[in-house]
Structures are given as C-alpha cells and as structure tokens.
Coordinates of C-alpha atoms and ligand atoms in Angstrom, one line a residue:
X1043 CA -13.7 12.6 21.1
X1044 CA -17.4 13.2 21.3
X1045 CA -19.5 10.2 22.3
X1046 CA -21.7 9.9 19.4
X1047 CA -18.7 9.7 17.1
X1048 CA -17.4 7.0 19.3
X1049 CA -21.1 5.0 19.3
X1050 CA -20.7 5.9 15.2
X1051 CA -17.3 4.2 14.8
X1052 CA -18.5 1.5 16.8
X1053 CA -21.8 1.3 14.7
X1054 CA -19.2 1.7 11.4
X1055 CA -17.7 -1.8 12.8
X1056 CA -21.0 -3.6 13.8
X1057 CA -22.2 -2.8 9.9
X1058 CA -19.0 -3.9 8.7
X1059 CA -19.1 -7.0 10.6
X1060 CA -22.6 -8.1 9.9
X1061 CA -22.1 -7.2 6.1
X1062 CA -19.1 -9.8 6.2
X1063 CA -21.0 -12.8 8.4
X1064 CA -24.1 -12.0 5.9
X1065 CA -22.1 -12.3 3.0
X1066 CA -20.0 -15.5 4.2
X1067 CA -23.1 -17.0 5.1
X1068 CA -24.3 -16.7 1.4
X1069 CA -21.3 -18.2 0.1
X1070 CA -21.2 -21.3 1.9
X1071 CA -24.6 -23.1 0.1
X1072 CA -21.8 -22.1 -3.1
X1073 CA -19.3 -23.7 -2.4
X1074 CA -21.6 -26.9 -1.5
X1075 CA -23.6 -26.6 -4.7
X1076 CA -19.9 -25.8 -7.1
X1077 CA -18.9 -29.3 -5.1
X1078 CA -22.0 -31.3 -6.1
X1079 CA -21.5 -30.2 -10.3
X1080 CA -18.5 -31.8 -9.9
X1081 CA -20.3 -34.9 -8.2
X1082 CA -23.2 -34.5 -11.1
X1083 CA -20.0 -34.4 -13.8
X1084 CA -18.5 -37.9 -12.4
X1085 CA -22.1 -39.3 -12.2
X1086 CA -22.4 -38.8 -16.0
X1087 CA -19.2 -40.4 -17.0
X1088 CA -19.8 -43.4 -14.8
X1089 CA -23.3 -43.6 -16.9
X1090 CA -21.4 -43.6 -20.0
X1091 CA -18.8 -46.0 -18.9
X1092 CA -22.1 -48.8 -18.0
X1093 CA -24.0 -47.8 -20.9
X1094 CA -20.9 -48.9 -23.0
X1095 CA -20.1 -52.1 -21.1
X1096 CA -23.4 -52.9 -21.5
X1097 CA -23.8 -52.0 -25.2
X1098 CA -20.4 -54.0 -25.7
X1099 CA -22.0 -57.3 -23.9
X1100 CA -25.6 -56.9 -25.8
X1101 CA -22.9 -56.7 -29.4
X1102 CA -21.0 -59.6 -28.2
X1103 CA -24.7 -61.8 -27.3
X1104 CA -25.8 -61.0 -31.0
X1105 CA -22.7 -61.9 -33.3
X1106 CA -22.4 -65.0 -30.7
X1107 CA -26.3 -65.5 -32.3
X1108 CA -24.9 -64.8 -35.5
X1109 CA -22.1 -67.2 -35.8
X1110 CA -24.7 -70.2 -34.0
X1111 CA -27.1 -69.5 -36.9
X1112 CA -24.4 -69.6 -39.8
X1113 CA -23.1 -73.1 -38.1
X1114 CA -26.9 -74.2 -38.9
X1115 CA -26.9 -72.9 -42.4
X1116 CA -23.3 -75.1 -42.8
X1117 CA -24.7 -77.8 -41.5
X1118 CA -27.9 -77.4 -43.4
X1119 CA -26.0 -76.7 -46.8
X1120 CA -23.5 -80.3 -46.0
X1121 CA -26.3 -82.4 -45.8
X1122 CA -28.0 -80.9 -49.2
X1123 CA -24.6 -81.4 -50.6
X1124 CA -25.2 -85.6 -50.0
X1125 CA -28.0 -85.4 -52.4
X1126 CA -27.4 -83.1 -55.3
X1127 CA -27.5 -84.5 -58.9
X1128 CA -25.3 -82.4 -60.8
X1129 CA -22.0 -80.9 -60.4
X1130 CA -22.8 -77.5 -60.8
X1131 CA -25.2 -77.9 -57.9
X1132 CA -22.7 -79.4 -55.9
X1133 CA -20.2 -76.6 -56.3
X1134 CA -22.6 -73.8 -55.8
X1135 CA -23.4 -75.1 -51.9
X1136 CA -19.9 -75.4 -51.3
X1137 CA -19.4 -71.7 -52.4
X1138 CA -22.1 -70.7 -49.8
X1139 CA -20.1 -73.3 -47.2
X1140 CA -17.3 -71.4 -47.8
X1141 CA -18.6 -68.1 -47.5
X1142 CA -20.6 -68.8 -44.0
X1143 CA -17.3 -70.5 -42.8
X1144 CA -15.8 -66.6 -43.5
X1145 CA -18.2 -64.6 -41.8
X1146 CA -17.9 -66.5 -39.0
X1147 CA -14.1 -65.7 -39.0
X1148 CA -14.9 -62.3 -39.0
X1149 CA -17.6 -62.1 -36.4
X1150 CA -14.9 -64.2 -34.2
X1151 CA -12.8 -61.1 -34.5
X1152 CA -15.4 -58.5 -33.7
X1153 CA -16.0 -60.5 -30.6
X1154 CA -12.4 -61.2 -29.4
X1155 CA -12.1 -57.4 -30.1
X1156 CA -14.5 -56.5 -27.9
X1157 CA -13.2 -59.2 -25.3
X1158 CA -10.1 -57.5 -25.2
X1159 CA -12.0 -54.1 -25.1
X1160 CA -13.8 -55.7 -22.3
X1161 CA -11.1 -55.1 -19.7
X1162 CA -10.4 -51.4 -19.9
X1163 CA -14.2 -50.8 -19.7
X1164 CA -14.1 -52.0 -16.9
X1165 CA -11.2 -50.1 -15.3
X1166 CA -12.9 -47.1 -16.6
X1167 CA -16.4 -48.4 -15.0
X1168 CA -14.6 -48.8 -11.6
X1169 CA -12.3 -45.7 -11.4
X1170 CA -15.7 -43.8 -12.0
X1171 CA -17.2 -45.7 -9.3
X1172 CA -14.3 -44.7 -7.4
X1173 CA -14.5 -41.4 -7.9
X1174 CA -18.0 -40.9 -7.0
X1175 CA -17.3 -42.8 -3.5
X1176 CA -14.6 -40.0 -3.1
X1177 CA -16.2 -37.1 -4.3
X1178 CA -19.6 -37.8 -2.1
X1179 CA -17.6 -38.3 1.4
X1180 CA -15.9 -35.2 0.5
X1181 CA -19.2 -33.1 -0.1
X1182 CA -21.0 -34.7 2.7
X1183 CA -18.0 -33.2 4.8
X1184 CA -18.5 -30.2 3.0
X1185 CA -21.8 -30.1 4.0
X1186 CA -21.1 -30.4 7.6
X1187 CA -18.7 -28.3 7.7
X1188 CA -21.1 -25.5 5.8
X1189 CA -23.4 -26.4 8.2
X1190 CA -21.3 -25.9 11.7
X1191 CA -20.1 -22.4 10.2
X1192 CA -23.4 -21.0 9.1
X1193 CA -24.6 -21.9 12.5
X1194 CA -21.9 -20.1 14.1
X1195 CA -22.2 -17.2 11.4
X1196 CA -25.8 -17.1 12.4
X1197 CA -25.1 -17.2 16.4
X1198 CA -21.9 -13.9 15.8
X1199 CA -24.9 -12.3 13.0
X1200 CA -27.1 -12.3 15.6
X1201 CA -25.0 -10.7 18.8
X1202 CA -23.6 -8.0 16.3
X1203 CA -27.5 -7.1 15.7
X1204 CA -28.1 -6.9 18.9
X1205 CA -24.5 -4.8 19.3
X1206 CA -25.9 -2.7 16.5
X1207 CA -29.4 -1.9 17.8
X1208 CA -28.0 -0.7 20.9
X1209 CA -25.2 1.3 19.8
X1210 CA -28.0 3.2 17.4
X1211 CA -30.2 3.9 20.1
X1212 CA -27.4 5.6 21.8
X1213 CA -26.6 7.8 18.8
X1214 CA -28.6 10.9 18.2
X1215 CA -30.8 10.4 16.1
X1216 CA -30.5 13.1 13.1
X1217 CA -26.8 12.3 12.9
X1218 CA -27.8 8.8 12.7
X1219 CA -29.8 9.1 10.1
X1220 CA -27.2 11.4 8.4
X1221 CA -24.7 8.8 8.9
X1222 CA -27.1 5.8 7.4
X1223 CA -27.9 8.2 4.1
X1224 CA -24.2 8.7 3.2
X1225 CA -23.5 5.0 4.4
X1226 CA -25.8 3.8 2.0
X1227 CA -24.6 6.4 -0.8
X1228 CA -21.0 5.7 -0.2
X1229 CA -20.2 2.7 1.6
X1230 CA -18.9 4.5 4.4
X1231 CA -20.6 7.1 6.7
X1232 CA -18.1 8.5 8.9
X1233 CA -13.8 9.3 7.9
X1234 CA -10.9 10.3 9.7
X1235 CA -9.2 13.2 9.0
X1236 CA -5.3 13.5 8.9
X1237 CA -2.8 15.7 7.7
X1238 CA -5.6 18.4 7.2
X1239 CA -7.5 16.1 4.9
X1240 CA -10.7 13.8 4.9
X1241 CA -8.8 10.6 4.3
X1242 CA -11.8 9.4 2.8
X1243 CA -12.7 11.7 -0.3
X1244 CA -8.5 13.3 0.1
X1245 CA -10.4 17.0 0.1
X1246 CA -8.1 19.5 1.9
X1247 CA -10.4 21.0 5.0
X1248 CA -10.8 24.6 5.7
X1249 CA -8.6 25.5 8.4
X1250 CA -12.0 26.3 10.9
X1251 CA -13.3 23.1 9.7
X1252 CA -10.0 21.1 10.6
X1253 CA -10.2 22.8 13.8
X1254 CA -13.4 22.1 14.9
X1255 CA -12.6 18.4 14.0
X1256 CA -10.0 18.4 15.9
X1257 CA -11.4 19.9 19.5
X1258 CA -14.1 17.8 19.2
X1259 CA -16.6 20.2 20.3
X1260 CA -19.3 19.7 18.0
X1261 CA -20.1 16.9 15.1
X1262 CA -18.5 18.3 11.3
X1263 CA -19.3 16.7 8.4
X1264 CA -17.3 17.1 5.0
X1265 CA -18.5 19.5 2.5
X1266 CA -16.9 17.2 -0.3
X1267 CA -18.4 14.1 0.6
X1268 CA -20.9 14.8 3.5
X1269 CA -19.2 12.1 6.1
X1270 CA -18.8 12.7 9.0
X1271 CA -16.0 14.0 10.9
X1272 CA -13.6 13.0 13.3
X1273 CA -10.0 13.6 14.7
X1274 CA -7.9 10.4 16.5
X1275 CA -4.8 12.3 18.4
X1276 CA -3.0 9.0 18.1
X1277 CA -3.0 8.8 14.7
X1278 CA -1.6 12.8 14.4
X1279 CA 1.7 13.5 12.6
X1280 CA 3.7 15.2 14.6
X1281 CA 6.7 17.0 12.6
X1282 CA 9.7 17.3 14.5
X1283 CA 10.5 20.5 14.8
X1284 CA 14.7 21.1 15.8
X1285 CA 15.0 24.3 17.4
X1286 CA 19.0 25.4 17.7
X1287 CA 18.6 27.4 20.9
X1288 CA 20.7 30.5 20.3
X1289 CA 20.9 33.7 22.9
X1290 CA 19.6 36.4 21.1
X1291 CA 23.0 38.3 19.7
X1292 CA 23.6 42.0 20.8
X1293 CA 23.9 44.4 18.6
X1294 CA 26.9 46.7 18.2
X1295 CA 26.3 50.4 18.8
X1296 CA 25.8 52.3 15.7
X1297 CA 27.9 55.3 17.5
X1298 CA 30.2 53.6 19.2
X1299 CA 33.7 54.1 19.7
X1300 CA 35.3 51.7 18.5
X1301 CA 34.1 49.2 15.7
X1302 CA 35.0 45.8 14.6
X1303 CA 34.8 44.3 10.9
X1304 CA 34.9 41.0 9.9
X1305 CA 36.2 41.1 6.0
X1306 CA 36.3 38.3 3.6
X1307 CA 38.2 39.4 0.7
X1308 CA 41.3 41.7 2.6
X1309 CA 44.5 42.3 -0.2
X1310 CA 46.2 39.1 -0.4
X1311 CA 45.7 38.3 3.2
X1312 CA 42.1 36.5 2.5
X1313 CA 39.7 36.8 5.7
X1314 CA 40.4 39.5 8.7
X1315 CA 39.1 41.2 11.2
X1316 CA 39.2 45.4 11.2
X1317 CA 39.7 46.7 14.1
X1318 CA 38.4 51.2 13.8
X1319 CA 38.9 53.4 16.7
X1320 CA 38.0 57.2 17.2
X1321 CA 40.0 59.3 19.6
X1322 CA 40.8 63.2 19.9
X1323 CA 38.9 63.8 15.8
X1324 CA 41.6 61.0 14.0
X1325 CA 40.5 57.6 13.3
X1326 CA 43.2 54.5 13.6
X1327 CA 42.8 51.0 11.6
X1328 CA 44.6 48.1 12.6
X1329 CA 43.8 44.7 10.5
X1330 CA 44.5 40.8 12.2
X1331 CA 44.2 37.8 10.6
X1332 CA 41.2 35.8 11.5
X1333 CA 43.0 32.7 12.5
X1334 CA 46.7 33.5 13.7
X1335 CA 45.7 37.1 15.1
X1336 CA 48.7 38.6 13.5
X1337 CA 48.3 41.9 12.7
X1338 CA 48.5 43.0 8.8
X1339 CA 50.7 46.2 8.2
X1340 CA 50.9 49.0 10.2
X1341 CA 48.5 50.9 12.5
X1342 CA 46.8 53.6 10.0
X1343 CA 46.0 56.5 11.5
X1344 CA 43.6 59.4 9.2
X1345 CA 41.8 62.9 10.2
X1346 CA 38.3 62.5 11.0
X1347 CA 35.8 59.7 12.7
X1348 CA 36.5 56.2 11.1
X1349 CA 33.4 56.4 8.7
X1350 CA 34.4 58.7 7.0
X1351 CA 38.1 58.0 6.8
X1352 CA 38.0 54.4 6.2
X1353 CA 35.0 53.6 4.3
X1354 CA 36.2 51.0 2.3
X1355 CA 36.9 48.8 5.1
X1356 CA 33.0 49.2 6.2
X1357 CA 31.5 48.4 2.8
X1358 CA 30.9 45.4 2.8
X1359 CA 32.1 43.9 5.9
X1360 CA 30.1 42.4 8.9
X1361 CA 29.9 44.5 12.0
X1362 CA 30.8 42.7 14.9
X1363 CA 30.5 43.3 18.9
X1364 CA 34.0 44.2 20.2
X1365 CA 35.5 46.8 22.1
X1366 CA 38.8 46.9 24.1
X1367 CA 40.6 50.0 25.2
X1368 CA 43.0 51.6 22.9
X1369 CA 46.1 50.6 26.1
X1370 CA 44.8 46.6 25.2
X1371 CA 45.3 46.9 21.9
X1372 CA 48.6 48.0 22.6
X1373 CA 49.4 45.5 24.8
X1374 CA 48.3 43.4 22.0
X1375 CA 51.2 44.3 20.1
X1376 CA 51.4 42.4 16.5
X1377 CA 48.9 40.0 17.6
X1378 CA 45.4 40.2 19.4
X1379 CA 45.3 36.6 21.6
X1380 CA 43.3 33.9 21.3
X1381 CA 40.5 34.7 23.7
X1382 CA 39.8 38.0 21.5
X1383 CA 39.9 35.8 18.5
X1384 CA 37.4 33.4 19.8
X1385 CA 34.8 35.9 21.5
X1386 CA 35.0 37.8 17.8
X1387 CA 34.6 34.1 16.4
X1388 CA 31.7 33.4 18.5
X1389 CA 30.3 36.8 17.5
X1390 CA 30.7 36.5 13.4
X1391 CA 29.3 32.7 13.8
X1392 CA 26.2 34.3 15.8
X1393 CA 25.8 37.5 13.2
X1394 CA 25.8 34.9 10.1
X1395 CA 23.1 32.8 11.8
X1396 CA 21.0 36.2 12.5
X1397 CA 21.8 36.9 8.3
X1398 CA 20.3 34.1 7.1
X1399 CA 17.4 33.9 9.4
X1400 CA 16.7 37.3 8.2
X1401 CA 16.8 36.3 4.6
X1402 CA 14.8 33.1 5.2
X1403 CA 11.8 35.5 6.3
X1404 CA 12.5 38.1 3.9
X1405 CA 12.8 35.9 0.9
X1406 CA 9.5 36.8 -0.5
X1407 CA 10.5 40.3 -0.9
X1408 CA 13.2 42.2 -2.0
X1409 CA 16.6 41.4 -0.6
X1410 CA 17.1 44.1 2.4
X1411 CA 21.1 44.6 3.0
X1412 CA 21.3 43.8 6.8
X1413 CA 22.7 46.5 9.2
X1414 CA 25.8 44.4 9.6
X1415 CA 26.8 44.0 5.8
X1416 CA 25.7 47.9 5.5
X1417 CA 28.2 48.8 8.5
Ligands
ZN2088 ZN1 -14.7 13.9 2.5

C-alpha cells in the first residue's frame, strides 16, 4: 500500500474522530439544559401548589371576618329587639336574626371545607418541594459530569488535531486537497475496493483500473464518485478453486490395429465393451460385458478392416485405449479378467471426464461430436 493512502486512511480516522468528540461535546450543554425544563416544569407546579395554599388561608381569614361581623349584627338586632313597640317590628328583627344565624351556617361550611382541603395542599406543597430537592442534586450531577467529559472531549479533540495536522503535512498535497473536496462533497474521501468494485459508490471498475488499485503503484481515484482508491490484501476474496488433478489421457491411435469401444445401448446385453481387430484384410469383433467380462456371442469375423465391416459398432460408441495381442484374447477365452476390465474402466472414466470438459468450453458454440463418440 502506498504511503499517502496509508497517511489518508489515517487522516479518514482523525476526521472521523474529531467529528464525533465535536459533536459529543455539543450535546452535552443539551442534555443539561433538557434536565433543567424539567427542573423549570417542577418549579412552576410548586408555585401553584403555594399560591393555592395561600389563596385558601387569605379565603378562610375573610369568611372568619364574615361570620365575626354577622355575630355583631345579631347582637345588634337582640338588643333593638328589647325596645320595639309593635309586634310587627318585633318579628321583622327576628327574621333578620334568623337569616344572619344562616349565613353563618354556611360560611362555617366553606371554611371547614377548606380545612379539610387544607391537608392535601399541603401534601401536594411538599411532594413539589420534594421533587425540586431531587431534581436539582440530580442536575448539579449532571452538570459535573458534563463538565468532567467535555474536559476530557476537549483534551482527546485536541491530540486528534494535533494527530491530524501531522498526518496532512505528510500527505501530498494535491491529493490532499483532492481528498478534502470529495470529503466535503461526500462525507467520505477515500473507499476500498473489493470484489472489483468501489465499495463506496458499488461502481464495477475497469479491469486496468482494478489493477492499478490493486499493485499499488500509483494513486486511482474512482471515475463514479471521484474517491480515492485503495486495495487491502486482507480484506481480498479468495475463491477456492478445486482442481481434480488428472494425467492428461492418451489418445488411441486413429490407425491402429486393434480398437476398443465402450457401448451403452448393446441388444439386450445393456453396456459393453467392443473389442475390433485387423489381421491378414478380415476384421474380427468380439463383445464383453462391462462388468462380469463375459463375452457376448461368438467371435465375428468379416472381409475387410473393422471400419468398414463393423460400422455400427463404432457409431456412436466411445473409443477407448486398449490393445492386447490377438494370442491374449485367446487366452481370454469367454471372459477378458479383471485387470483388463479395470484398466478399460479407468480409461472410459478418464475419456468421459475429457467429454465434458470439452463441452464445458465449447458450450458457447455449436456442439462439436468429440473424436471418441465419432470413432
Ligand atoms: Zn466510487
């Protein structure tokens, strides 16, 4: 990795740092000041709960005025009662005796109603009072607290500054200021790229672009989004890739003596292997069965080299490498042994493989009939 993209990723972390002890420090005096509307809400309802108290106590002072004055009028109105003349007189003050003597009654009740309202005015009073008491040790902890971590905040803000301005003077400078434009345009000034891709925009690179990423030669930035560039190995997917060794097969001879078949579909007899031989201008045919060896039928023997007298054995069937003298297969009798069957075996397993490799590359195009299934 070139050094100014590992000065840049180290810048990309001072910047993200300071952003986050810049922005923590401008949260705390919120916090503190969300804490102290609460404080201002409790404040308030203690207010209300004295104002009412004493609004309660001023009612009480005046009907207690109240009833003291219509005692006087009673007593007044008694002792004009002891020198009235006539009866109508007399009846008339004790009508107003009677009706001061009520509203006393009533005013009794308005004040034994706030007696009894008394009490929970004051619970409500003292719970607010209470509250307060609470609420201000908890924001004057708050407010230490605030106060340790912005000064901490402050000391970290100031070494990461310090971090900063170093690790920018060691940065050349045009690719500096490349990196501050798009850092300021996008948030982020320089991206990784992975899997071919600028993991920050997800733009698919040019193959000589993801190249000269990943030597690390020179500094790239990405068309798409104009960050720059860089490659960390570590991060790199590595595909397993699982290679199945083979030894490359041999091919049979196109003009050799004596040719082996592998067939799939042979009469009833299912899979076998053909077994052509040319000798002296005849050709001879002699069939096993894949498994058992057995030999199917008789030997056939026709005028001519095999091609051409046994054709429909060869269309259609997989040439295979074999090739034993005509005193073997003799020896063989009505059944080839088990080593033959396994080296044919071996071979068939080893000519499929070669088949569908073949068609795995060839699958774009046309299917091309391999030399083995042509014969
Ligand atoms: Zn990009």
């Amino acid at each position: 990795m070139l050094p100014d993209i590992e000065n840049l990723l180290k810048l990309q972390e001072a910047d993200k740092e300071i952003r986050r002890l810049q922005e923590e420090i401008a949260e705390l005096p919120k916090r503190v000041a969300a804490i102290e509307q609460t404080l201002a809400g409790t404040k308030v309802q203690l207010d209300k709960a004295q104002a009412a108290a004493k609004a309660d106590e001023a009612a009480r002072r005046k009907y207690e005025t109240a009833i003291t004055d219509l005692r006087g009028k009673i007593s007044k109105y008694r002792d004009q009662s002891l020198e009235v003349k006539t009866n109508d007189q007399y009846k008339a003050l004790l009508h107003e005796i009677q009706f001061a003597e009520q509203e006393i009654a009533a005013t009794e009740d308005k004040i034994l109603e706030i007696m009894v309202n008394a009490d929970a005015r004051e619970k409500e009073v003292k719970s607010a009072q209470a509250e307060l008491k609470a609420e201000t040790a908890e924001i004057e902890k708050e407010k230490e607290q605030a106060r340790q971590r912005t000064a901490e905040d402050e000391k970290l803000l100031g070494e990461w500054k310090a971090k900063r301005d170093q690790l920018r003077a060691s940065i050349d400078s045009d690719l500096l200021r490349h990196y501050e434009r798009v850092l300021k345009l996008r948030g982020t000034g320089i991206s990784e790229v992975a899997d071919h891709k600028c993991m920050a925009c997800q733009v698919m690179l040019r193959p000589q672009t993801y190249n000269e990423v990943r030597t690390g030669q020179h500094t790239v930035v990405c068309d798409s989004c104009q960050r720059i560039l860089y490659f960390n190995p570590a991060n790199e997917v590595v595909e397993p890739k699982i290679v199945v060794k083979r030894p490359r097969r041999h091919h049979p001879k196109i003009d050799a003596s004596q040719a082996w078949y592998f067939r799939e579909n042979y009469d009833d007899a299912g899979e076998v292997y053909v077994c052509l031989t040319n000798s002296q201008g005849q050709a001879s045919r002699r069939v096993y069965e894949i498994h058992t060896g057995r030999m199917i039928g008789d030997i056939l023997i026709r005028e001519g080299d095999y091609r051409h007298a046994f054709p429909e054995d060869i269309t259609g069937a997989i040439r295979l490498n074999g090739d034993w003298s005509e005193e073997e297969l003799d020896a063989w009798g009505t059944e080839a042994p088990m080593v033959v069957l396994d080296a044919l075996q071996a071979d068939l397993e080893a000519a499929r493989y070669e088949m569908s490799t073949r068609t795995a590359k060839t699958q774009a195009h046309a299917p091309v009939p391999s030399e083995q299934a042509a014969g």
